[in-house]
CSV table of C-alpha atoms and ligand atoms in Angstrom, one decimal:
chain,number,residue,atom,x,y,z
A,1,MET,CA,0.0,0.0,0.0
A,2,PHE,CA,1.0,3.6,-0.4
A,3,GLU,CA,1.2,6.4,2.1
A,4,ILE,CA,-0.9,9.5,1.6
A,5,ILE,CA,0.6,12.9,2.7
A,6,ARG,CA,-1.6,16.0,3.1
A,7,ILE,CA,0.0,19.1,1.7
A,8,PRO,CA,-1.9,22.3,2.5
A,9,ALA,CA,-1.9,25.0,-0.2
A,10,PHE,CA,-3.3,28.5,-0.6
A,11,LYS,CA,-6.0,29.3,2.0
A,12,ASP,CA,-7.9,26.0,2.2
A,13,ASN,CA,-6.7,23.6,-0.5
A,14,TYR,CA,-5.3,20.2,0.1
A,15,ILE,CA,-2.9,18.6,-2.4
A,16,TRP,CA,-2.6,14.9,-1.8
A,17,LEU,CA,0.8,13.2,-2.3
A,18,LEU,CA,0.9,9.4,-2.6
A,19,ARG,CA,4.2,7.8,-1.9
A,20,LYS,CA,5.6,4.4,-2.0
A,21,GLY,CA,9.4,3.9,-1.5
A,22,ALA,CA,11.0,6.8,-3.3
A,23,SER,CA,8.2,7.3,-5.8
A,24,ALA,CA,5.4,9.9,-5.5
A,25,VAL,CA,2.2,10.7,-7.3
A,26,VAL,CA,0.4,14.0,-6.6
A,27,VAL,CA,-3.2,14.9,-6.9
A,28,ASP,CA,-4.4,18.4,-7.9
A,29,PRO,CA,-1.2,20.4,-7.5
A,30,GLY,CA,-2.5,23.9,-7.6
A,31,ASP,CA,0.8,25.1,-6.4
A,32,ALA,CA,4.2,23.5,-7.1
A,33,ARG,CA,6.2,25.0,-4.3
A,34,PRO,CA,4.9,23.1,-1.3
A,35,VAL,CA,4.9,19.9,-3.4
A,36,LEU,CA,8.6,20.4,-4.4
A,37,GLU,CA,9.4,21.0,-0.7
A,38,VAL,CA,8.0,17.6,0.3
A,39,LEU,CA,9.6,15.8,-2.7
A,40,GLU,CA,13.0,17.3,-1.9
A,41,ARG,CA,12.7,16.9,1.9
A,42,ASP,CA,11.8,13.2,1.5
A,43,GLY,CA,14.0,12.4,-1.5
A,44,LEU,CA,11.1,11.4,-3.7
A,45,SER,CA,10.8,11.5,-7.4
A,46,LEU,CA,7.5,12.4,-8.9
A,47,THR,CA,6.2,9.9,-11.4
A,48,ALA,CA,2.6,11.0,-12.1
A,49,ILE,CA,0.2,13.8,-11.6
A,50,LEU,CA,-3.6,13.3,-11.4
A,51,VAL,CA,-5.8,16.3,-12.1
A,52,THR,CA,-9.5,16.4,-11.4
A,53,HIS,CA,-10.5,19.6,-13.2
A,54,HIS,CA,-9.1,22.7,-14.8
A,55,HIS,CA,-9.4,25.3,-12.0
A,56,ALA,CA,-6.1,26.9,-11.3
A,57,ASP,CA,-6.1,25.9,-7.6
A,58,HIS,CA,-6.0,22.3,-8.8
A,59,GLN,CA,-3.6,22.4,-11.7
A,60,GLY,CA,-1.7,25.7,-11.5
A,61,GLY,CA,1.5,23.9,-10.3
A,62,VAL,CA,1.7,21.3,-13.0
A,63,ALA,CA,4.0,23.1,-15.4
A,64,ASN,CA,6.5,24.0,-12.7
A,65,LEU,CA,6.5,20.3,-11.4
A,66,LEU,CA,7.2,19.1,-14.9
A,67,ALA,CA,10.2,21.4,-15.1
A,68,HIS,CA,11.7,19.4,-12.3
A,69,TYR,CA,10.3,15.8,-12.9
A,70,PRO,CA,9.3,14.0,-16.1
A,71,ALA,CA,5.9,12.9,-14.8
A,72,GLN,CA,2.9,11.5,-16.6
A,73,VAL,CA,-0.1,13.9,-16.3
A,74,PHE,CA,-3.6,12.3,-16.1
A,75,GLY,CA,-6.6,14.6,-16.5
A,76,PRO,CA,-9.9,15.4,-18.2
A,77,ALA,CA,-9.7,15.3,-22.0
A,78,MET,CA,-12.7,17.6,-22.1
A,79,GLU,CA,-11.0,20.5,-20.4
A,80,SER,CA,-8.3,22.8,-21.6
A,81,ILE,CA,-5.3,21.9,-19.4
A,82,THR,CA,-2.0,22.1,-21.1
A,83,ALA,CA,0.5,19.3,-20.4
A,84,ILE,CA,-1.9,16.4,-20.0
A,85,THR,CA,-0.2,13.3,-21.4
A,86,GLN,CA,-3.0,10.9,-20.6
A,87,PRO,CA,-6.3,12.4,-21.4
A,88,LEU,CA,-9.3,10.7,-19.7
A,89,ARG,CA,-13.1,10.8,-20.1
A,90,GLY,CA,-14.1,8.5,-17.3
A,91,GLY,CA,-14.6,4.7,-17.4
A,92,GLU,CA,-10.9,4.0,-17.7
A,93,THR,CA,-8.6,2.2,-15.3
A,94,ILE,CA,-5.2,3.7,-14.9
A,95,CYS,CA,-2.2,1.9,-13.7
A,96,LEU,CA,0.2,3.8,-11.4
A,97,GLU,CA,3.1,1.4,-11.6
A,98,SER,CA,5.3,3.2,-9.2
A,99,LEU,CA,2.7,2.8,-6.5
A,100,GLY,CA,1.6,-0.6,-7.6
A,101,VAL,CA,-2.0,0.5,-7.8
A,102,ASP,CA,-4.8,0.8,-10.3
A,103,PHE,CA,-7.3,3.6,-10.1
A,104,GLN,CA,-10.8,3.7,-11.7
A,105,VAL,CA,-11.5,7.0,-13.4
A,106,LEU,CA,-15.0,8.3,-12.8
A,107,ALA,CA,-16.7,11.1,-14.8
A,108,VAL,CA,-18.3,13.3,-12.3
A,109,PRO,CA,-19.5,16.4,-14.2
A,110,GLY,CA,-21.2,19.3,-12.5
A,111,HIS,CA,-18.6,21.6,-10.8
A,112,THR,CA,-16.9,21.6,-14.2
A,113,SER,CA,-18.0,19.7,-17.3
A,114,GLY,CA,-15.1,17.3,-17.5
A,115,HIS,CA,-14.5,16.8,-13.7
A,116,LEU,CA,-13.0,13.4,-12.9
A,117,ALA,CA,-12.6,11.4,-9.7
A,118,TYR,CA,-10.1,8.7,-9.0
A,119,TYR,CA,-10.9,5.7,-7.0
A,120,GLY,CA,-8.7,2.7,-5.9
A,121,SER,CA,-7.5,0.8,-2.9
A,122,GLY,CA,-10.4,2.1,-0.9
A,123,VAL,CA,-9.5,5.8,-1.4
A,124,LEU,CA,-11.3,8.4,-3.5
A,125,PHE,CA,-9.9,11.6,-4.8
A,126,CYS,CA,-12.9,13.7,-5.8
A,127,GLY,CA,-11.5,17.2,-6.2
A,128,ASP,CA,-14.4,19.7,-5.9
A,129,THR,CA,-17.3,17.4,-6.4
A,130,LEU,CA,-17.9,15.8,-3.0
A,131,PHE,CA,-16.7,17.7,0.0
A,132,ALA,CA,-16.7,16.7,3.7
A,133,ALA,CA,-20.3,17.6,4.6
A,134,GLY,CA,-20.9,19.4,1.4
A,135,CYS,CA,-20.4,19.5,-2.4
A,136,GLY,CA,-18.9,21.8,-5.0
A,137,ARG,CA,-20.7,24.6,-6.7
A,138,VAL,CA,-22.3,23.8,-10.0
A,139,PHE,CA,-20.3,26.1,-12.3
A,140,GLU,CA,-20.3,24.4,-15.7
A,141,GLY,CA,-22.7,21.5,-15.5
A,142,THR,CA,-26.3,21.2,-14.5
A,143,PRO,CA,-27.8,20.4,-11.1
A,144,ALA,CA,-28.9,17.1,-12.6
A,145,GLN,CA,-25.4,16.3,-13.6
A,146,MET,CA,-24.0,17.1,-10.2
A,147,HIS,CA,-26.7,15.1,-8.5
A,148,ALA,CA,-26.0,12.1,-10.7
A,149,SER,CA,-22.2,12.5,-10.0
A,150,LEU,CA,-22.7,12.6,-6.3
A,151,SER,CA,-25.0,9.6,-6.5
A,152,ARG,CA,-22.3,7.7,-8.4
A,153,LEU,CA,-19.8,8.5,-5.6
A,154,ALA,CA,-22.2,7.6,-2.9
A,155,ALA,CA,-22.5,4.1,-4.4
A,156,LEU,CA,-18.9,3.4,-3.7
A,157,PRO,CA,-18.2,1.1,-0.6
A,158,ASP,CA,-19.1,2.6,2.8
A,159,GLN,CA,-15.5,2.5,4.1
A,160,THR,CA,-14.1,4.5,1.2
A,161,ALA,CA,-11.9,7.3,2.4
A,162,VAL,CA,-12.9,10.6,0.8
A,163,TYR,CA,-10.0,12.8,0.0
A,164,CYS,CA,-11.5,16.1,-1.3
A,165,ALA,CA,-9.5,19.1,-2.2
A,166,HIS,CA,-10.6,21.7,0.3
A,167,GLU,CA,-11.0,22.2,4.1
A,168,TYR,CA,-14.6,23.5,3.9
A,169,THR,CA,-16.0,21.1,6.5
A,170,GLU,CA,-16.9,23.6,9.3
A,171,ALA,CA,-18.9,26.0,7.0
A,172,ASN,CA,-20.5,23.0,5.3
A,173,LEU,CA,-21.6,21.6,8.6
A,174,ARG,CA,-23.2,25.0,9.6
A,175,PHE,CA,-25.4,24.6,6.5
A,176,ALA,CA,-26.0,20.9,7.0
A,177,LEU,CA,-27.3,21.6,10.6
A,178,THR,CA,-29.6,24.3,9.3
A,179,VAL,CA,-31.1,21.9,6.8
A,180,GLU,CA,-31.3,18.8,9.1
A,181,PRO,CA,-31.2,19.9,12.7
A,182,GLY,CA,-32.8,16.7,13.9
A,183,ASN,CA,-29.9,14.5,12.7
A,184,ARG,CA,-28.1,13.3,15.8
A,185,LEU,CA,-25.1,12.0,14.0
A,186,LEU,CA,-24.7,15.3,12.3
A,187,ARG,CA,-24.8,17.1,15.6
A,188,GLN,CA,-22.1,14.8,16.9
A,189,ARG,CA,-20.0,15.5,13.8
A,190,VAL,CA,-20.4,19.3,14.3
A,191,ASP,CA,-19.0,18.9,17.8
A,192,GLU,CA,-16.1,16.7,16.7
A,193,VAL,CA,-15.2,19.0,13.8
A,194,ALA,CA,-15.3,22.1,16.0
A,195,VAL,CA,-12.8,20.5,18.4
A,196,ALA,CA,-10.6,19.3,15.6
A,197,ARG,CA,-10.5,22.8,13.9
A,198,ALA,CA,-9.9,24.6,17.2
A,199,LYS,CA,-6.7,22.5,17.4
A,200,GLY,CA,-5.8,23.2,13.8
A,201,TRP,CA,-6.4,19.7,12.7
A,202,ALA,CA,-7.6,18.7,9.2
A,203,THR,CA,-11.0,17.1,8.8
A,204,VAL,CA,-10.2,15.5,5.5
A,205,PRO,CA,-10.3,12.6,4.7
A,206,SER,CA,-13.7,11.5,5.8
A,207,ALA,CA,-15.4,8.2,5.4
A,208,LEU,CA,-18.1,7.8,2.8
A,209,VAL,CA,-20.4,6.2,5.4
A,210,LEU,CA,-20.2,9.3,7.5
A,211,GLU,CA,-20.9,11.5,4.4
A,212,LYS,CA,-24.0,9.3,3.7
A,213,ALA,CA,-25.2,9.8,7.3
A,214,THR,CA,-24.5,13.6,7.5
A,215,ASN,CA,-23.9,15.3,4.2
A,216,PRO,CA,-27.2,16.9,3.1
A,217,PHE,CA,-26.4,16.7,-0.6
A,218,LEU,CA,-26.3,12.9,-0.3
A,219,ARG,CA,-29.5,12.8,1.7
A,220,CYS,CA,-32.0,14.5,-0.6
A,221,SER,CA,-34.7,12.0,0.1
A,222,GLU,CA,-34.6,12.3,3.9
A,223,PRO,CA,-38.0,13.7,5.1
A,224,GLU,CA,-36.5,16.4,7.3
A,225,ILE,CA,-34.3,17.6,4.4
A,226,VAL,CA,-37.2,17.5,1.9
A,227,ALA,CA,-39.3,19.6,4.4
A,228,SER,CA,-36.4,22.1,4.7
A,229,ALA,CA,-36.3,22.4,0.9
A,230,GLN,CA,-40.0,22.9,0.8
A,231,SER,CA,-39.7,25.7,3.3
A,232,ARG,CA,-37.6,27.5,0.8
A,233,VAL,CA,-39.4,26.5,-2.4
A,234,ALA,CA,-43.0,25.2,-1.8
A,235,GLN,CA,-43.9,21.9,-3.2
A,236,THR,CA,-40.4,20.8,-4.0
A,237,SER,CA,-40.5,17.1,-4.6
A,238,GLY,CA,-38.1,14.4,-5.8
A,239,ALA,CA,-34.4,14.1,-4.9
A,240,LEU,CA,-33.1,16.1,-7.8
A,241,ALA,CA,-35.5,19.0,-7.1
A,242,VAL,CA,-34.4,18.9,-3.4
A,243,PHE,CA,-30.8,18.9,-4.4
A,244,THR,CA,-31.3,21.9,-6.7
A,245,VAL,CA,-33.0,23.9,-3.9
A,246,LEU,CA,-30.2,23.0,-1.4
A,247,ARG,CA,-27.4,23.9,-3.8
A,248,GLU,CA,-29.0,27.3,-4.5
A,249,TRP,CA,-29.6,27.9,-0.9
A,250,LYS,CA,-26.0,27.0,0.1
A,251,ASN,CA,-24.7,29.4,-2.6
A,252,GLY,CA,-26.1,32.3,-0.7
A,253,PHE,CA,-25.7,30.9,2.8
B,1,LIG,ZN1,-12.8,23.9,-8.6
B,2,LIG,FE1,-11.0,24.1,-5.8
């Protein structure tokens, strides 16, 4: 198995570095500098870069990393990202030989139209699609696409470790609690996250089973959440309509 190292970047991004022996693979390097520091500190050589989508905070460091290491670059074929050597559309299985692992590539459009997630060995790298206790904004796709993408991720095994790209958990939980105040597990998570953040700890990764129990965007059929959506938009019915109301609501929350 490989080890996963969290590299904080910018204000609230996480870049994930996967290492085995002296080899490293990095996911969504928005900034090269902190990645180069870890590679040099630990004497690692970068063999591959996985990109989930084209936003600068996820791929802005690729060119600079390639100036130091001849790495393969996996990323969405549909988006304009220079330097991709292995364009992907979802449905592929990619083999990261240096880590001895295969990842499934999942198309998860919504935040952007080509957004990809990578899943293997019980870990999921989902960029800005699924967040701890929340989900990404729908910038390029439709609410229906985002809802379908989240449903696809929610169908992965319960124990999947969810490595998203931002530390947004505390703010997401404030919204979640507004939408579903009667959820006991959610209240417990709010308390745990408050303690963790007060100590400066990260709240990512989370477990998919916890997301399914507390993330409102994965719970659009729960009666309390449906009722909350209906308090915003009367007669909202159906999971997609509820999701659409929640996403709009959260945008202005
Ligand atoms: Zn993004
Ligand atoms: Fe982002």
